Tab-separated table of C-alpha atoms and ligand atoms in Angstrom:
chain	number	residue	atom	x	y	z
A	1	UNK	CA	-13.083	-8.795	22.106
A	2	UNK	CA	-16.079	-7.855	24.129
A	3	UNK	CA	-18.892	-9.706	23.846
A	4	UNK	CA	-22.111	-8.643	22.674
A	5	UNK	CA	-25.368	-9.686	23.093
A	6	UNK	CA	-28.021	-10.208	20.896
A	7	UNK	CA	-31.101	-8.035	21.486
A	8	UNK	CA	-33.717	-10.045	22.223
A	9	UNK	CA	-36.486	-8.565	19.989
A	10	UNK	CA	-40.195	-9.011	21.272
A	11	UNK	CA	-42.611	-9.524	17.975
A	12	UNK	CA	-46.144	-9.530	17.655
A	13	UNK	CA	-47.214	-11.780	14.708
A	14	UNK	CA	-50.820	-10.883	13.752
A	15	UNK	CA	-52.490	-13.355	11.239
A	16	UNK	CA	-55.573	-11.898	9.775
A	17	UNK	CA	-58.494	-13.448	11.396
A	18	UNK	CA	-60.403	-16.425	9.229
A	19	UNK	CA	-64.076	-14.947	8.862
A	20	UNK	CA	-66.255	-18.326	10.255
A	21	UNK	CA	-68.471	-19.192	7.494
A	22	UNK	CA	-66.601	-22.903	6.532
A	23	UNK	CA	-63.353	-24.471	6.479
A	24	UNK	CA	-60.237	-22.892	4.937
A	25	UNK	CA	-59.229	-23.653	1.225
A	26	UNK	CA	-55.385	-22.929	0.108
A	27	UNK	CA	-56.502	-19.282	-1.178
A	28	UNK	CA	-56.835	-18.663	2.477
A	29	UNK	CA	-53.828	-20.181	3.775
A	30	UNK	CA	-52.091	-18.659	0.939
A	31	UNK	CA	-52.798	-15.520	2.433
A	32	UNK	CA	-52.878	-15.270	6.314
A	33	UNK	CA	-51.993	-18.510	7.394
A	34	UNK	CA	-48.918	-19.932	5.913
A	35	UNK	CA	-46.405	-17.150	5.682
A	36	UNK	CA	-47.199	-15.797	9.267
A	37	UNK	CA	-46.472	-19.590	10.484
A	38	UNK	CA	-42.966	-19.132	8.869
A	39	UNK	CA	-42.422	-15.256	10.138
A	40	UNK	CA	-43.454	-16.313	13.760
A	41	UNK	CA	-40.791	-19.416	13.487
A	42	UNK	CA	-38.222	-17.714	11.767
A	43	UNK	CA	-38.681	-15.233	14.703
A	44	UNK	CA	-38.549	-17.575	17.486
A	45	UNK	CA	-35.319	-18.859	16.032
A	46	UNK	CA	-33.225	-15.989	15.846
A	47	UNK	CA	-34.245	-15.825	19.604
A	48	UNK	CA	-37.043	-13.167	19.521
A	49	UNK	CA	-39.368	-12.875	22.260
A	50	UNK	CA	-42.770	-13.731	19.678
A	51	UNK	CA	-46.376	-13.262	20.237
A	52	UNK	CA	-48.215	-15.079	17.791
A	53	UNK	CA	-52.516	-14.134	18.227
A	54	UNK	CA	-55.402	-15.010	16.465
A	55	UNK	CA	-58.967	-16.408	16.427
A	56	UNK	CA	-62.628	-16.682	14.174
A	57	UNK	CA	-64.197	-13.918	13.302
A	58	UNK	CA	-67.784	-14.784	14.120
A	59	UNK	CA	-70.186	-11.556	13.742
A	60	UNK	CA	-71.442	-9.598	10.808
A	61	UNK	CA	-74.461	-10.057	8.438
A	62	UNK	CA	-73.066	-13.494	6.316
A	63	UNK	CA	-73.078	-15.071	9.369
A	64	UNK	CA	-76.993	-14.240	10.576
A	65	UNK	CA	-77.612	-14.647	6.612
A	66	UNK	CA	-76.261	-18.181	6.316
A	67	UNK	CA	-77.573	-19.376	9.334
A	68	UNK	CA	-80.472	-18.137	8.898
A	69	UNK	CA	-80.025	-20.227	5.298
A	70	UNK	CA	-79.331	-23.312	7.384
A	71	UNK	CA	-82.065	-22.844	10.394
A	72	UNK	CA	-79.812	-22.639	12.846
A	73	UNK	CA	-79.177	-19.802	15.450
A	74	UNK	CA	-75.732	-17.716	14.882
A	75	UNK	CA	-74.346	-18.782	17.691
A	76	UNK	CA	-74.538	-23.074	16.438
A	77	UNK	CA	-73.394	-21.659	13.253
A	78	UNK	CA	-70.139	-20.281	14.234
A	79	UNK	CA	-69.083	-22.682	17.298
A	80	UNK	CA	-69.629	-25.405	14.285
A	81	UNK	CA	-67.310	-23.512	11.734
A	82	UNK	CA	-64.783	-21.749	14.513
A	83	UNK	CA	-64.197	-25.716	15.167
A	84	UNK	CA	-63.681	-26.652	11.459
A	85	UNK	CA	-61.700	-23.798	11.026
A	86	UNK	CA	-59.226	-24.594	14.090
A	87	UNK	CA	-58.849	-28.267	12.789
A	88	UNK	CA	-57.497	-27.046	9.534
A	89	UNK	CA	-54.931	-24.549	10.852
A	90	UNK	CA	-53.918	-27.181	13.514
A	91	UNK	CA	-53.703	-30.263	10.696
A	92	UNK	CA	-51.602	-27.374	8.960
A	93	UNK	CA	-49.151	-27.001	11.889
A	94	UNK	CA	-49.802	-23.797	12.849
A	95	UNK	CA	-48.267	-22.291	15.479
A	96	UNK	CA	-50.655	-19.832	17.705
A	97	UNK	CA	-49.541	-18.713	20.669
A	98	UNK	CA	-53.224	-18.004	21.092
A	99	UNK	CA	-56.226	-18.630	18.703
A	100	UNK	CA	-59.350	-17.487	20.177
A	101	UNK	CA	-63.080	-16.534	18.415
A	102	UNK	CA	-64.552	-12.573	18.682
A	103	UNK	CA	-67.951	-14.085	20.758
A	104	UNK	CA	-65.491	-14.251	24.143
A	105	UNK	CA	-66.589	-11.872	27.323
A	106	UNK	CA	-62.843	-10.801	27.077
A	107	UNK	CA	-63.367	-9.731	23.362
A	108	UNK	CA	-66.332	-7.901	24.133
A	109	UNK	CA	-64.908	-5.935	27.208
A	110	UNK	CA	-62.182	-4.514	25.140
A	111	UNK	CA	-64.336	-3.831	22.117
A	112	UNK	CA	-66.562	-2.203	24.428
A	113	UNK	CA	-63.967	-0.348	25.963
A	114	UNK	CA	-62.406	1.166	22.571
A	115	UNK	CA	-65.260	2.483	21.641
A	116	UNK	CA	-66.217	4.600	24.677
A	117	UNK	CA	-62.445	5.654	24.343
A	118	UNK	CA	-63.188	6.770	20.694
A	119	UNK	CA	-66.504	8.144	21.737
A	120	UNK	CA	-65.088	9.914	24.856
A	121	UNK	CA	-62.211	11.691	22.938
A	122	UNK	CA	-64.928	12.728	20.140
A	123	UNK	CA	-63.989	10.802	17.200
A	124	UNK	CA	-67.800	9.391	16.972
A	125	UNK	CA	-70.083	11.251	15.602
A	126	UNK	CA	-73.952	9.775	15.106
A	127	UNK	CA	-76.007	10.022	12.023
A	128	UNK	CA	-79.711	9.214	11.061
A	129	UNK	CA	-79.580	7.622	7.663
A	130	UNK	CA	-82.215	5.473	5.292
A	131	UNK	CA	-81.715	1.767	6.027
A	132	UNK	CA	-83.149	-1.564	4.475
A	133	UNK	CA	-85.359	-4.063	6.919
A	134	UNK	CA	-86.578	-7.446	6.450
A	135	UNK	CA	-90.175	-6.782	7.804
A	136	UNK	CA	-90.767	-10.149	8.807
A	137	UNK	CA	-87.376	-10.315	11.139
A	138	UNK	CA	-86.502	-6.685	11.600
A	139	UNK	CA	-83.109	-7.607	10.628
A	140	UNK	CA	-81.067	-5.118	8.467
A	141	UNK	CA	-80.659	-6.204	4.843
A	142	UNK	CA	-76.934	-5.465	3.282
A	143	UNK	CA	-77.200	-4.173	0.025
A	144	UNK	CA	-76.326	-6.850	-1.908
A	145	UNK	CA	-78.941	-9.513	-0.380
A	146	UNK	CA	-81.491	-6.780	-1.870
A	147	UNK	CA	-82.521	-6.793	-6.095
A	148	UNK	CA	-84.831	-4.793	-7.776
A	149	UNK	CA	-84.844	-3.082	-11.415
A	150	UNK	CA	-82.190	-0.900	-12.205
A	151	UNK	CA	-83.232	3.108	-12.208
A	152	UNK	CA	-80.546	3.672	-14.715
A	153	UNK	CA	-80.913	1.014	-17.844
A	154	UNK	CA	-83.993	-0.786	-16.722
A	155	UNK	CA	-82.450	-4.035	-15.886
A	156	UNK	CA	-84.350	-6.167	-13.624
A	157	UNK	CA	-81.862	-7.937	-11.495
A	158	UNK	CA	-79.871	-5.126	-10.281
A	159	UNK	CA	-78.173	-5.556	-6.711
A	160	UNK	CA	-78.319	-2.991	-4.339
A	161	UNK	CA	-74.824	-2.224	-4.385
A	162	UNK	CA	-74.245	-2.208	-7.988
A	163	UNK	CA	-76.191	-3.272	-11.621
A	164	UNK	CA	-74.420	-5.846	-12.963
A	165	UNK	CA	-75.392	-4.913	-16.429
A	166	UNK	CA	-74.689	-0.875	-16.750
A	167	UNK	CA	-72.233	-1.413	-13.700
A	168	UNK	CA	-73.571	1.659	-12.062
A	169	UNK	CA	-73.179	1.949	-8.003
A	170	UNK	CA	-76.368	1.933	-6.492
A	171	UNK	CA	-78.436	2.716	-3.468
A	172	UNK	CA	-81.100	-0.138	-2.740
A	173	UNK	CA	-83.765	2.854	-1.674
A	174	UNK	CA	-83.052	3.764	-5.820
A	175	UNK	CA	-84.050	0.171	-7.147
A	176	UNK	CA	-87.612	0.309	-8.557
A	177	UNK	CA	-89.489	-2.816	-7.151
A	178	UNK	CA	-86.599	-3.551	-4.344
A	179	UNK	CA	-87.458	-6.871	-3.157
A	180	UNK	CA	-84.848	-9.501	-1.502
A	181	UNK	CA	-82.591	-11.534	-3.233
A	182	UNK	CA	-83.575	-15.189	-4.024
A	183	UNK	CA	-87.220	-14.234	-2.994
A	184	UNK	CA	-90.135	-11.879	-3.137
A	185	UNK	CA	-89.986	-10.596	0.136
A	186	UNK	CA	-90.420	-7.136	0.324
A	187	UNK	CA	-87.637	-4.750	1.620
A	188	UNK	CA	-88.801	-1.882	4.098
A	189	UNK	CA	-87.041	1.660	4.408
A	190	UNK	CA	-86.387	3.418	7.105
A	191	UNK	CA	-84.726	6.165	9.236
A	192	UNK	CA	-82.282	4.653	11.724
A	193	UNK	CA	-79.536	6.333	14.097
A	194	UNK	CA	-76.166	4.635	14.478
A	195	UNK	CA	-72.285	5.985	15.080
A	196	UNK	CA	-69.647	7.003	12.395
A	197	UNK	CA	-65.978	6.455	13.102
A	198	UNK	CA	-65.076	9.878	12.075
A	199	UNK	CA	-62.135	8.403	10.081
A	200	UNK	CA	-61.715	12.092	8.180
A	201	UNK	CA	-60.141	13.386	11.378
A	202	UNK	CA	-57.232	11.132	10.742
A	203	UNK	CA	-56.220	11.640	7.013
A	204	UNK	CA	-53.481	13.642	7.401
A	205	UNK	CA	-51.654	11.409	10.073
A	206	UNK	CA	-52.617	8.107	8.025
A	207	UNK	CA	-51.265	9.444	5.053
A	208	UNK	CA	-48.242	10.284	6.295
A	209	UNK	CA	-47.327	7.469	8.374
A	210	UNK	CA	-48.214	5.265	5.430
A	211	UNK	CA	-45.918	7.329	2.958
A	212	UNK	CA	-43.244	6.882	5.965
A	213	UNK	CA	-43.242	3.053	5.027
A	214	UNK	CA	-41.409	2.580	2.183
A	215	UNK	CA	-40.244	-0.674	2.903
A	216	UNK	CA	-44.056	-1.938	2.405
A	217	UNK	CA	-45.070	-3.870	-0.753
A	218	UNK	CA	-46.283	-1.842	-3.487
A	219	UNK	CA	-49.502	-3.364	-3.503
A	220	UNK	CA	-50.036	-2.546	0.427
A	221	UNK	CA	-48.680	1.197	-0.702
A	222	UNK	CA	-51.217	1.347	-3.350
A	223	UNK	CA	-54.488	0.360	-2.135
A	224	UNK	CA	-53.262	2.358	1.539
A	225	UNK	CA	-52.579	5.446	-0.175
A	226	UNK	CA	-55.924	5.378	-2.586
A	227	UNK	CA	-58.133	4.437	-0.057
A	228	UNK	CA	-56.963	7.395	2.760
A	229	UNK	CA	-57.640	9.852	-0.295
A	230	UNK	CA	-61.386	9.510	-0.281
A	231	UNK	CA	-62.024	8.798	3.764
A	232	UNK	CA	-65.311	9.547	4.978
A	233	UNK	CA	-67.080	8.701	8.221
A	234	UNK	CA	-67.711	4.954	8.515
A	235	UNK	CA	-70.314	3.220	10.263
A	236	UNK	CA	-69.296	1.434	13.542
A	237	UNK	CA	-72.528	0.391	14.710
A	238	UNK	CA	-75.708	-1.222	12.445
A	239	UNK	CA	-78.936	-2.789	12.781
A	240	UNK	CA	-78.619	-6.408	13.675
A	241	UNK	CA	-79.252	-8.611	16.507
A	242	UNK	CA	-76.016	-10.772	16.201
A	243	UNK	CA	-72.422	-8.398	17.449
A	244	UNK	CA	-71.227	-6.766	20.587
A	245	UNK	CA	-73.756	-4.494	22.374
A	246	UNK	CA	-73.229	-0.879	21.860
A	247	UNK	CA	-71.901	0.212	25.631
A	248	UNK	CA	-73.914	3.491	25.992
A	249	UNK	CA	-77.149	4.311	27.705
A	250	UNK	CA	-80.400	3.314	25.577
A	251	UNK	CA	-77.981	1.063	23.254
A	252	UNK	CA	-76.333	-1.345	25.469
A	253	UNK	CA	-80.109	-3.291	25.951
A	254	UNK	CA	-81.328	-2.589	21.873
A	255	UNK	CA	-81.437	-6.337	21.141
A	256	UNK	CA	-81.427	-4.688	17.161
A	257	UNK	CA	-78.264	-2.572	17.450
A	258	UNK	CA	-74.951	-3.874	17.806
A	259	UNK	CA	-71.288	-2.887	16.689
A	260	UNK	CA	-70.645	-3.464	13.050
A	261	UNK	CA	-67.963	-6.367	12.501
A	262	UNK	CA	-65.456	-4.609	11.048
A	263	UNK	CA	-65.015	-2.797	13.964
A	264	UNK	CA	-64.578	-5.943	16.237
A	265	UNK	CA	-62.630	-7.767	14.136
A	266	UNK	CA	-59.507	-5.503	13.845
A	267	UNK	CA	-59.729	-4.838	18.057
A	268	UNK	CA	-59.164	-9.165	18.130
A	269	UNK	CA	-55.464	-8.859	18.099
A	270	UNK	CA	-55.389	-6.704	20.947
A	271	UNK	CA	-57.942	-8.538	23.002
A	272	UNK	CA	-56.079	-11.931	21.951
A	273	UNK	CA	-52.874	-10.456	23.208
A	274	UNK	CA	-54.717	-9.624	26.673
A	275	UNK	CA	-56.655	-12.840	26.955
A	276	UNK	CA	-53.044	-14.784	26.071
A	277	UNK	CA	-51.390	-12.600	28.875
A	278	UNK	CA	-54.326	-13.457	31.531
A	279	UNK	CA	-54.009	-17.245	30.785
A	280	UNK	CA	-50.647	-17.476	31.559
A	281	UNK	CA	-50.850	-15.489	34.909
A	282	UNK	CA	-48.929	-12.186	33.977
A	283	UNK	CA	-52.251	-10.111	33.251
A	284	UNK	CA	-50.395	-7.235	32.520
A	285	UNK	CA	-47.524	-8.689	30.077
A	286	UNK	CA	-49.290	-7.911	27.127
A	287	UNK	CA	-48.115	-4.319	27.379
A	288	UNK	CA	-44.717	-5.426	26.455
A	289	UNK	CA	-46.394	-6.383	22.996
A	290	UNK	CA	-48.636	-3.208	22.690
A	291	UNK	CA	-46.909	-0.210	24.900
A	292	UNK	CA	-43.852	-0.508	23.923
A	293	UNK	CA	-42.296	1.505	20.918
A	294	UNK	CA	-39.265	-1.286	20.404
A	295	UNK	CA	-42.114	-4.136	19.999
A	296	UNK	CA	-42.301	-4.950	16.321
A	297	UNK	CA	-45.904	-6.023	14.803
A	298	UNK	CA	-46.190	-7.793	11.866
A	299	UNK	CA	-49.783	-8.337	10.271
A	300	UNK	CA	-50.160	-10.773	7.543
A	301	UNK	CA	-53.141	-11.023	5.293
A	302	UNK	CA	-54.676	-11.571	1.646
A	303	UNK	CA	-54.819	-8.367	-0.254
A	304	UNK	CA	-58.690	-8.238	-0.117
A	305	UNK	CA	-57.949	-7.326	3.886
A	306	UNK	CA	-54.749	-4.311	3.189
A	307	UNK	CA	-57.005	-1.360	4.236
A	308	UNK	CA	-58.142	-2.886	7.094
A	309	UNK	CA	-55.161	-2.815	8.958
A	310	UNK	CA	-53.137	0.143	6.960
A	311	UNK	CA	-55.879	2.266	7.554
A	312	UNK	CA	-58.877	1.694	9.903
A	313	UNK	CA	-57.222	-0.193	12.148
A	314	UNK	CA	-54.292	2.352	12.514
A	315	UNK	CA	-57.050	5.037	12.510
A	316	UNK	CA	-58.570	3.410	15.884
A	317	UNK	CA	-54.773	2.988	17.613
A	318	UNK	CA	-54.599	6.582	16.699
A	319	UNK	CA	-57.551	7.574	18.214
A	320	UNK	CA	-57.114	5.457	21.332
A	321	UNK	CA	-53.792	6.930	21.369
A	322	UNK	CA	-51.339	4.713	23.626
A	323	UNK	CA	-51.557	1.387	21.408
A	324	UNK	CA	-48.795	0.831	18.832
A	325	UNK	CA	-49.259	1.002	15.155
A	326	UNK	CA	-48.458	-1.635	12.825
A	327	UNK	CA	-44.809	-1.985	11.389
A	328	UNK	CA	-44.647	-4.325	8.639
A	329	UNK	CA	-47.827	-5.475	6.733
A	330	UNK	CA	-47.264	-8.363	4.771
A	331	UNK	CA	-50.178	-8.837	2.118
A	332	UNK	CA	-49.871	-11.701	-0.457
A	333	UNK	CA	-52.081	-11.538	-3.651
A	334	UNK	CA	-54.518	-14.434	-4.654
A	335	UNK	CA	-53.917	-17.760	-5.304
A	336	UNK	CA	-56.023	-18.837	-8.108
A	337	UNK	CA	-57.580	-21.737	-10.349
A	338	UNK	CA	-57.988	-21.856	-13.594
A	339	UNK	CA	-57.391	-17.938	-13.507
A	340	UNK	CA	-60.535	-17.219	-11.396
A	341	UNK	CA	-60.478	-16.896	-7.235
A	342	UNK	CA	-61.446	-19.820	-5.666
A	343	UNK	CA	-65.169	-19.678	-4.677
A	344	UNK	CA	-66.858	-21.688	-2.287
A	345	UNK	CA	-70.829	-21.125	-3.871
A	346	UNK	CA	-69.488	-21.284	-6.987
A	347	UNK	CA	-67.158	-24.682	-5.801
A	348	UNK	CA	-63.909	-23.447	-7.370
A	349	UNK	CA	-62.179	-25.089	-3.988
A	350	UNK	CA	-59.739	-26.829	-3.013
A	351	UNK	CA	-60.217	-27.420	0.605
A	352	UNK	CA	-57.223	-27.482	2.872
A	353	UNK	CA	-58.667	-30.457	4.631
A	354	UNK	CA	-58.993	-32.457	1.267
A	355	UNK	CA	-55.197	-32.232	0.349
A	356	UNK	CA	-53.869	-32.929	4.375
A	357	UNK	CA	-55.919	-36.108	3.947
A	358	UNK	CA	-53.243	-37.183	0.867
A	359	UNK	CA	-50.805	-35.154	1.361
A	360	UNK	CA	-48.501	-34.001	4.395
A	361	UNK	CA	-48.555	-30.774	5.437
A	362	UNK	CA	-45.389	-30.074	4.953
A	363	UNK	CA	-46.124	-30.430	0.981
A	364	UNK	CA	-48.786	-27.843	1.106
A	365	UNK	CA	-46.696	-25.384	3.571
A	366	UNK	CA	-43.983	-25.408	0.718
A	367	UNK	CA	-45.482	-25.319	-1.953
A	368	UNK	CA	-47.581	-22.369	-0.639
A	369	UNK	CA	-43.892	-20.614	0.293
A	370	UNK	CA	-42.141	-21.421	-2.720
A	371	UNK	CA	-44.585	-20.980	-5.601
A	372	UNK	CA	-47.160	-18.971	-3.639
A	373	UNK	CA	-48.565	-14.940	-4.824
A	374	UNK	CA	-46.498	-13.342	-2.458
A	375	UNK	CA	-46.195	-10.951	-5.693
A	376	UNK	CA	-48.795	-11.623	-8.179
A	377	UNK	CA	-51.936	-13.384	-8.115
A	378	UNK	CA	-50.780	-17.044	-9.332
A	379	UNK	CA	-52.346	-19.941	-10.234
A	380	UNK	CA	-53.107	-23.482	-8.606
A	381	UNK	CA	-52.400	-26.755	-10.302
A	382	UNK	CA	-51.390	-30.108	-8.708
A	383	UNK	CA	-48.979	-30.639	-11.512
A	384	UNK	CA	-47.037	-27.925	-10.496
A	385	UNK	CA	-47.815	-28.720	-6.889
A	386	UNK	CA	-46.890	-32.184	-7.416
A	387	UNK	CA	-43.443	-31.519	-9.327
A	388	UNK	CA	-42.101	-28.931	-6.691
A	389	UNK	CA	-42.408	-31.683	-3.891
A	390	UNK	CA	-41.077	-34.314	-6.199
A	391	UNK	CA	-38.267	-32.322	-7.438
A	392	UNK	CA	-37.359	-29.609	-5.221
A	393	UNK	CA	-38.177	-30.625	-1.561
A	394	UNK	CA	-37.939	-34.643	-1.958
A	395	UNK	CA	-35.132	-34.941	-4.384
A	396	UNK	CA	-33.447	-31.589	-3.650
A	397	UNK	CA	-33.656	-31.107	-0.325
A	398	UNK	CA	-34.670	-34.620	0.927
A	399	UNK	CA	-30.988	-35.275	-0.586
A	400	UNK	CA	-29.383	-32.825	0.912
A	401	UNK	CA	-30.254	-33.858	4.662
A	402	UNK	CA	-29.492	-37.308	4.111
A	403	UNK	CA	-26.307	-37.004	2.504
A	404	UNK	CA	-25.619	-34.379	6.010
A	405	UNK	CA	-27.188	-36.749	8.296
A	406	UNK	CA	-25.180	-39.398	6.723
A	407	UNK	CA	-22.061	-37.748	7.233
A	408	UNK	CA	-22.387	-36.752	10.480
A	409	UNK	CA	-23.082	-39.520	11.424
A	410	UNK	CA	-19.747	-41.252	10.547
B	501	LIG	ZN1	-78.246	-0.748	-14.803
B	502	LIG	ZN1	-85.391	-10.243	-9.010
């Protein structure tokens, strides 16, 4: 009988990236963390050739807002939290091939570089549009860190994304009496130029690869197909002092306009792959990972991060046109307490360093697996987390191996 070998398949594992505001609690693991551990393992067993790249995501307006909170610059802020945040995943026994942070030279370089691509091939198009300023920083103000009194019921503590009480969407420039949230401060409007991701000029290719994929969950499905029906040009660049410099003439030295984080993020498991394949000496292996059709990628993420990488990430492989596109997105739903999402400000949390400090990781990992949302959102108790270890992997399984080990032994 001739012989056949195995295929050795080569498998990019892409965990989404934790966003470096604090340590991880279990809803995060839940999501990114734990399951890609086991998919990159499982992988590496069955022989395949597996890339497994991550890092902290460091830019973006709650960053600049909380240290700005805590008087300390950005940059403190996230090389304290990118450090927390690597202690928990290694305490957790993750297994990175690479886990790297979006404020490296090599990150900016090939953000930098995607976007002249995009801009090159026309898929940018620039807009002047009505923004919100702190006047005593000059920093941009999200909507939400903005209140004033609603235009449509009169409430006074609308946000300026939404009133809470008549839960109508709103523009801040709408509030009457806009001032910032928490404070007095005044908000100032006005006109600003920055780049749209012309995401409309992919619809019809996004919807159809996505209605290709069958084999996805149908909550991935779902939220992929919805969000692809109303696409409109996004913004990839905004007013803030804390990102990676726009690369064009007249932008590249605005200390106030950089590239908006959403942007960067997504690029980080292509610049990971590159700045793994540099370390090890073979600067150019990464293109077996990501320019090569018989690669398979795998992202894995909470649900809150599906369209990221079913839509606008694919949209900017698309556009840079010799990148591969994901294959299997794996999005679990939330893990919850009490029925509500864990919240750090409101301290619904369980922290994952607080349960590795009683409990081994290996108890968390399973539990997380066994009883975990990988279908619904589910709920947290130590009961239940205590009585799956105790029953299933201690008695069960602990049983199992030592009645094996026992008799092989003999
Ligand atoms: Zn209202
Ligand atoms: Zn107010």
């Amino acid at each position: 009988m001739p012989e056949t070998k195995p295929e050795r398949r080569t498998v990019l594992v892409a965990p989404a990236w934790p966003y470096a505001n604090g340590p991880r609690h279990i809803g995060h693991v839940a999501g990114f963390a734990v399951p890609a551990d086991v998919l990159a393992r499982f992988e590496r067993l069955r022989g395949s050739r597996v890339l497994m790249a991550s890092g902290t995501d460091e830019h973006g307006t709650p960053i600049t807002y909380e240290a700005d909170k805590q008087g300390v610059p950005p940059r403190e802020f996230v090389d304290h939290n990118s450090a927390l945040i690597v202690e928990d995943l290694r305490r957790l026994g993750m297994t990175y091939d690479i886990f790297t942070r979006t404020t490296t030279a090599n990150h900016y370089r090939v953000t930098q570089d995607l976007f002249l691509k995009l801009y090159e091939k026309g898929y940018l198009v620039k807009k002047t549009q009505m923004g919100a300023f702190d006047p005593a920083s000059g920093r941009t103000l999200p909507d939400r860190y903005i209140e004033g009194k609603c235009p449509i019921c009169g409430f006074d503590s609308a946000r300026g994304d939404q009133c809470d009480n008549c839960g109508n969407q709103l523009d801040p420039i709408d509030l009457i009496d806009p001032h910032q949230r928490g404070s007095d401060a005044p908000v100032e409007f006005k006109e600003t130029e920055h780049f749209f991701f012309d995401l409309p000029q992919f619809g019809d290719q996004l919807k159809q690869w996505i209605e290709q994929h069958d084999d996805w969950r149908p909550n991935v499905r779902k939220y992929s197909l919805e969000f692809v029906r109303n696409l409109k040009p996004r913004a990839i660049t905004r007013d803030l002092d804390w990102g990676v410099p726009v690369p064009l003439p007249g932008w590249e030295d605005n200390p106030h306009k950089k590239i908006y984080v959403w942007f960067d993020a997504v690029i980080g498991y292509l610049s990971a792959s590159i700045e793994w394949a540099a370390a090890r000496g073979e600067p150019d292996s990464w293109k077996d990972w990501w320019q090569n059709d018989d690669a398979w990628h795998y992202y894995v993420m909470g649900k809150d991060n599906i369209t990221f990488h079913t839509v606008l990430w694919p949209a900017i492989l698309m556009g840079a046109g010799d990148l591969k596109l994901p294959d299997e997105i794996v999005a679990s739903e939330y893990l919850n307490m009490g029925g509500k999402k864990f919240s750090t400000s409101r301290g619904q949390v369980i922290y994952v360093r607080d349960v590795l400090e009683r409990y081994d990781a290996d108890a968390l990992r399973y539990y997380l697996m066994i009883a975990g949302p990988e279908n619904q959102d589910t709920d947290f108790t130590w009961s239940e987390f205590v009585r799956r270890n105790n029953d299933e992997l201690v008695a069960t399984w602990g049983n199992l191996v030592h009645r094996t080990l026992v008799n092989a032994h003999r």
